[in-house]
Coordinates of C-alpha atoms in Angstrom, one line a residue:
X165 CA -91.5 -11.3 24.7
X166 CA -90.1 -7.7 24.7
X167 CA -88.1 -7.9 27.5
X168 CA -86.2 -11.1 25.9
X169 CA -85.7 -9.5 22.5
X170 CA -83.9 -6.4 24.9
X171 CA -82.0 -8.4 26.8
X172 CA -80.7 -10.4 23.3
X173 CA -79.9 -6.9 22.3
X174 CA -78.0 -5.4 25.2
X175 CA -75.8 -9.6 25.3
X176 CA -75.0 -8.4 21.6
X177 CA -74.1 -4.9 22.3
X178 CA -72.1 -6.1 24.9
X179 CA -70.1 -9.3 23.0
X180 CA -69.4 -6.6 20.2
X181 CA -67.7 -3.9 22.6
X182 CA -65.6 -6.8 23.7
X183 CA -65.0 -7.9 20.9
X184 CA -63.5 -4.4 19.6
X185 CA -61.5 -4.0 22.7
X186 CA -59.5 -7.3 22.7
X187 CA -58.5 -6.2 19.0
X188 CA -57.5 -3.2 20.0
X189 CA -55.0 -4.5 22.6
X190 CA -54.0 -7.1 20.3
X191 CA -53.0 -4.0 17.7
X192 CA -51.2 -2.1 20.1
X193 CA -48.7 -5.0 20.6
X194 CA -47.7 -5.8 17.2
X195 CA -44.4 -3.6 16.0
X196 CA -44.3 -2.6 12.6
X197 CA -42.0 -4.4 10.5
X198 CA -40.2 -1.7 9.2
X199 CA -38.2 -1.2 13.0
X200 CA -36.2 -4.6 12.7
X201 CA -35.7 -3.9 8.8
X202 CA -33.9 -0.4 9.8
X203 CA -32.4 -2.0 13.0
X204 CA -30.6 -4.5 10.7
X205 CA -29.6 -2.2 8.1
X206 CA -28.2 -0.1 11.1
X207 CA -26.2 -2.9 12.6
X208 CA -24.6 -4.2 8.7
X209 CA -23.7 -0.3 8.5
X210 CA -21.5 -0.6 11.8
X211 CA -19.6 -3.6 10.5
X212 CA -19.0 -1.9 7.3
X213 CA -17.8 1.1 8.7
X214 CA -16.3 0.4 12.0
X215 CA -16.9 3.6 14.4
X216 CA -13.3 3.6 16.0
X217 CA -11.0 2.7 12.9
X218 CA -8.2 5.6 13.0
X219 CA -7.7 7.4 9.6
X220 CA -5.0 10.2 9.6
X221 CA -6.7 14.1 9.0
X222 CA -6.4 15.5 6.4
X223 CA -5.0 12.6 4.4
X224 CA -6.9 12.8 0.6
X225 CA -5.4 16.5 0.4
X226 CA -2.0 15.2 1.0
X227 CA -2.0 12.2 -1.1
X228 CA -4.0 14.7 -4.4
X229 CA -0.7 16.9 -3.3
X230 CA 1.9 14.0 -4.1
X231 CA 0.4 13.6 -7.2
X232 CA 1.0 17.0 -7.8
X233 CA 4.7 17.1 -6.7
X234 CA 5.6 13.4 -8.8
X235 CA 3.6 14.5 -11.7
X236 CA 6.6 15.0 -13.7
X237 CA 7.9 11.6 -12.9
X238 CA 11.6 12.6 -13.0
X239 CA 13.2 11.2 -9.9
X240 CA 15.6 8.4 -10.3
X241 CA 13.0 5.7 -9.6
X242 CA 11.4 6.5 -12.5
X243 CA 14.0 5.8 -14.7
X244 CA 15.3 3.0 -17.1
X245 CA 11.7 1.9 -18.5
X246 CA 12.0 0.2 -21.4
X247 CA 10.4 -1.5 -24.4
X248 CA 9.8 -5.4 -23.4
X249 CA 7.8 -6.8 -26.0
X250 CA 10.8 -8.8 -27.2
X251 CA 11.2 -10.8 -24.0
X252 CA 8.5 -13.5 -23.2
X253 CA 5.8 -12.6 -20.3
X254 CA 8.1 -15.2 -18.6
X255 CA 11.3 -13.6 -19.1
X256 CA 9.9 -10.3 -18.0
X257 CA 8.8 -11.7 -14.6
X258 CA 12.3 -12.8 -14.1
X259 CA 13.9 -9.4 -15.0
X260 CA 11.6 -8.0 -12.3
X261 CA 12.9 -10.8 -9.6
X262 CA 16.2 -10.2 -10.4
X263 CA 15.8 -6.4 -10.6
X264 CA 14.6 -6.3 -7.3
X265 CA 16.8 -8.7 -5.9
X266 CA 19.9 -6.6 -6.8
X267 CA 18.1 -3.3 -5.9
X268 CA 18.5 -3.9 -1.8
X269 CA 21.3 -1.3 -0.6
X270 CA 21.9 0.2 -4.1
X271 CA 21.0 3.1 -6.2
X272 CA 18.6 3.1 -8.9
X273 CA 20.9 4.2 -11.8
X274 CA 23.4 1.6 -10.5
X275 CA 20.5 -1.0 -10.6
X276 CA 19.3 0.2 -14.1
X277 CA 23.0 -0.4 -15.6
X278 CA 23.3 -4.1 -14.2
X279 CA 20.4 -5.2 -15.7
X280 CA 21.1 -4.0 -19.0
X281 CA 24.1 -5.5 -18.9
X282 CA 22.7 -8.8 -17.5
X283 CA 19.7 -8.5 -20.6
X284 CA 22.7 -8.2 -23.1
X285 CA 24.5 -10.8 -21.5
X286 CA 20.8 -13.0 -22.0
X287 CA 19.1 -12.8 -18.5
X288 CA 17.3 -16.5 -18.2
X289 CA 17.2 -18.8 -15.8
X290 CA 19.1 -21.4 -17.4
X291 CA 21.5 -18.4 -19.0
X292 CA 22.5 -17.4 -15.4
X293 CA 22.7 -21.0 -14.4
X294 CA 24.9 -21.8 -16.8
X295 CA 27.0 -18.0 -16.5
X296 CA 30.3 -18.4 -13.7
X297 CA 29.9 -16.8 -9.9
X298 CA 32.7 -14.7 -11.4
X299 CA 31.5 -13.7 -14.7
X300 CA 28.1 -12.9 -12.8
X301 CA 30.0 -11.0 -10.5
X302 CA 31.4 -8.4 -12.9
X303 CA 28.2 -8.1 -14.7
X304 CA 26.0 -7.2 -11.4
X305 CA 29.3 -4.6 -9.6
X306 CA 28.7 -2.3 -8.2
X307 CA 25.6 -2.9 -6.8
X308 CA 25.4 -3.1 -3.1
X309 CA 26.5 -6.4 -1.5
X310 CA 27.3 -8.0 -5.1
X311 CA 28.9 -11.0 -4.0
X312 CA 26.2 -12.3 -1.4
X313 CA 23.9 -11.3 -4.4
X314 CA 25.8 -13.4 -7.1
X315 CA 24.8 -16.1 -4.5
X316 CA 21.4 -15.6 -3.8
X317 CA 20.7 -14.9 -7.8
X318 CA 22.0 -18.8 -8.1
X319 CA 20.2 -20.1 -5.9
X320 CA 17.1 -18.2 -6.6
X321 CA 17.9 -19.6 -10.5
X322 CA 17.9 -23.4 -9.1
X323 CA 14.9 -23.2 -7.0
X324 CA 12.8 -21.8 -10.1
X325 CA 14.1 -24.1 -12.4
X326 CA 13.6 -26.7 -10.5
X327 CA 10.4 -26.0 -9.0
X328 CA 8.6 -23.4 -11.2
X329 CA 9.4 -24.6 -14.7
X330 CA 12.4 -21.7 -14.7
X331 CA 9.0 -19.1 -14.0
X332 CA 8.5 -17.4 -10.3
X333 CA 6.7 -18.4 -7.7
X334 CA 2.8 -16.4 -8.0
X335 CA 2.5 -15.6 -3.9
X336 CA 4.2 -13.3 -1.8
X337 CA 5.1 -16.8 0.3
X338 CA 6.5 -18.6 -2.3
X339 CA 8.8 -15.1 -2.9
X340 CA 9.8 -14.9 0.4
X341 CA 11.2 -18.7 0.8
X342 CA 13.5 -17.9 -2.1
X343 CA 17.1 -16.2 -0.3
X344 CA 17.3 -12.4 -0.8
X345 CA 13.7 -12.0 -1.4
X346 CA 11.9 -9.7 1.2
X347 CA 8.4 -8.9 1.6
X348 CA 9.2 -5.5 0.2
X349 CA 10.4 -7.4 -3.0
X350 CA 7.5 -9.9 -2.7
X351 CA 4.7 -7.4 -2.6
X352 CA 6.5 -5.2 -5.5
X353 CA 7.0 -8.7 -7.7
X354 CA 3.2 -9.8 -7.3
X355 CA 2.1 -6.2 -8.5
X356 CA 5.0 -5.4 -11.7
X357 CA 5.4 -9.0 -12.7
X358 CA 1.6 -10.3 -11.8
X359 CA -0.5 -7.8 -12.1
X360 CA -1.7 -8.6 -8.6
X361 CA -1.4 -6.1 -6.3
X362 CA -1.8 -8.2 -2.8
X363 CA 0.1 -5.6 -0.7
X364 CA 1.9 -2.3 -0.1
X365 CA 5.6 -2.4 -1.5
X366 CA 7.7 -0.5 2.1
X367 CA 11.3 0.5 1.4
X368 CA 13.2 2.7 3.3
X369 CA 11.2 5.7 1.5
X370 CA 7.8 4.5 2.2
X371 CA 9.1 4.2 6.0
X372 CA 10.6 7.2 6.7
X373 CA 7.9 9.6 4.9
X374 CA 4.7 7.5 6.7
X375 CA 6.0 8.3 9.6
X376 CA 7.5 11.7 8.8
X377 CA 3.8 12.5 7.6
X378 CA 1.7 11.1 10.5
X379 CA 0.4 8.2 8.6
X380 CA 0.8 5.7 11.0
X381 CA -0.9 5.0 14.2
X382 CA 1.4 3.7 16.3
X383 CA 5.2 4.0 15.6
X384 CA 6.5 1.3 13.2
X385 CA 10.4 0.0 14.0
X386 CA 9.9 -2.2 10.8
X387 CA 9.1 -1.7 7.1
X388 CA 7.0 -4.5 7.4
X389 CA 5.1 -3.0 10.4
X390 CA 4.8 0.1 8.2
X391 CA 3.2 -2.1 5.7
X392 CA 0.4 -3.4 8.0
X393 CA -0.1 -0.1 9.1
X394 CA -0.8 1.7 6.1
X395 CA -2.9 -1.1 4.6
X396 CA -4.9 -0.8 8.3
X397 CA -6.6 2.6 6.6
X398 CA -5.7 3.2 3.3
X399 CA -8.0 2.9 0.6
X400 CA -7.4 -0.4 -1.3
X401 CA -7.4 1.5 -4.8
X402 CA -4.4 3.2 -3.5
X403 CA -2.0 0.3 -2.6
X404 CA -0.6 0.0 -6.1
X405 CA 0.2 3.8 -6.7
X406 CA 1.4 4.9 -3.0
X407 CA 4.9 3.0 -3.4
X408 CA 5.3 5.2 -6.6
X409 CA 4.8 8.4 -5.5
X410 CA 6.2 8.2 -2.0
X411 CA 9.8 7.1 -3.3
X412 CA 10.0 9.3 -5.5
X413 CA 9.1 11.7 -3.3
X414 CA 11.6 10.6 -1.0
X415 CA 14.0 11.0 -3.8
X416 CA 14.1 14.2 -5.0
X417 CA 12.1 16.4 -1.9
X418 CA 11.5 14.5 1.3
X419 CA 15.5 13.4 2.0
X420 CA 16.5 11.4 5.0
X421 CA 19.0 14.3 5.7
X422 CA 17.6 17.8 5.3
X423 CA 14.0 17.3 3.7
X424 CA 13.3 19.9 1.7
X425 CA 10.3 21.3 3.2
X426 CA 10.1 24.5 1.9
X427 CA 9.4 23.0 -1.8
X428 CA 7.1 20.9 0.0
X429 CA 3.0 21.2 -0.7
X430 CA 2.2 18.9 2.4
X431 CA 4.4 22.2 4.5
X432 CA 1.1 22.8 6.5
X433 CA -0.4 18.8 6.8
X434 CA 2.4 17.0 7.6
X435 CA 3.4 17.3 11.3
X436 CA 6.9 17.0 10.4
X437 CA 6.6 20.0 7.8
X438 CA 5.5 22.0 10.4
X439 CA 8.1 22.5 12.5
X440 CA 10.3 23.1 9.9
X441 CA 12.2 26.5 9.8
X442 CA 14.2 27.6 6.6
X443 CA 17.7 27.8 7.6
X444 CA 19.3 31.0 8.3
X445 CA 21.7 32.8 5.6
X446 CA 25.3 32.1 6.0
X447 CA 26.5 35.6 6.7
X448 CA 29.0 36.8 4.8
X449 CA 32.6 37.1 7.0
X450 CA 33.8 40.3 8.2
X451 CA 37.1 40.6 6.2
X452 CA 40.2 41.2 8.9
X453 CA 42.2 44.2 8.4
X454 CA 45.5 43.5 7.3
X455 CA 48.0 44.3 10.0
X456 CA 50.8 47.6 8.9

């Protein structure tokens, strides 16, 4: 009798230590669940924030320094604002179209004066319609190209009229199928005529001082491959102010002949600025003595 209750003892001892030890293994091979919560919180990181996108050095300190150097607003660009309140929100989304449209190739103040003398002269769809290639043509000179420009202004007139209710088109497409509209124009129209700002405005300024300043990647033969390549980095928040600042910028300080780099905060940043050497003084002529 008491060597059956001992073995029953010793089969239960034994049972239990297996028991334990299958549960322990078991343990050791489950992984917390916390691993594969940081894992994936790792790998959404990456995609937010790819690891080989190239952003330009130094480039915060240079843009907080344009807004120094433009803080004035006094270059031409900045000129000619005016009150609209007495034209309809439709009427002041044509004056921007047709603003830009005779800006190409032409000086701000030159483009300033022909609009006021196209708002005087009533600038509406139907107005300009109605308004001779010749009479159009005298209002618009001298802006650059003024004849092809009297032409595409017509056309552009027809196409909204007949298609838009005599409004403009809302998409940087519908823009650029009108003649005379660029994506330059297109981008600028969405953002001072919409509100929307879809895309960076590149003129000739924007262009030249990207590349000037090291703000580009790769080198850009095109404004428009400018445009992709400043929107490949720069901060979205950014898009609608960077047009400002640069042409003016462009303007009064960083020319296409002779930048004035010595007036320039970005001296030290901008790879361009750093090569630059102030010109030596003209030295003053030795005079000739006069023969006796």
């Amino acid at each position: 009798m008491l060597r059956t209750q001992h073995l029953l003892r010793l089969s239960c001892c034994n049972f239990l230590q297996n028991s334990r030890s299958m549960a322990a293994k078991k343990r050791k091979s489950v992984k917390p669940e916390f691993e594969a919560d940081d894992s994936l919180s790792q790998n959404q990181e990456k995609k937010q924030k790819p690891e080989n996108q190239w952003i330009p050095p130094n480039w915060e300190e240079a843009y907080e320094n344009l807004r120094t150097m433009r803080a004035d607003r006094s270059a031409p660009c900045d000129q000619g604002k005016r009150d609209k309140s007495k034209y309809t929100l439709k009427e002041q989304r044509f004056h921007t179209l047709t603003g830009l449209m005779l800006s190409s190739q032409t000086k701000d103040d030159v483009t300033i004066a022909a609009m006021e003398r196209l708002r005087e002269h009533g600038c509406t769809v139907q107005n300009l319609l109605d308004t001779s290639d010749d009479k159009l043509g005298k209002l618009i000179y001298p802006v650059g190209f003024w004849r092809t420009k009297v032409k595409y202004i017509k056309g552009a007139c027809q196409v909204l009229k007949d298609e838009y209710d005599s409004d403009i088109p809302r998409t940087v497409e519908g823009l650029c199928k009108l003649k005379g509209v660029g994506p330059k124009m297109a981008y600028l129209c969405m953002e001072h005529a919409w509100n929307d700002c879809v895309g960076i405005g590149v003129d000739t300024h924007v262009h030249r001082i990207a590349a000037r300043m090291g703000w580009l990647e790769k080198e850009c033969k095109t404004p428009e491959h400018t445009r992709k390549g400043l929107e490949a980095w720069l901060p979205k928040d950014r898009w609608r102010e960077v047009n400002m600042l640069l042409v003016g910028f462009g303007q009064q300080i960083c020319l296409p002949i002779g930048p004035k780099c010595g007036e320039c905060l970005n001296r030290e940043l901008c790879p361009t600025g750093q090569k630059w050497t102030p010109s030596p003084k003209k030295k003053t002529p030795t005079p000739k003595k006069k023969k006796a």
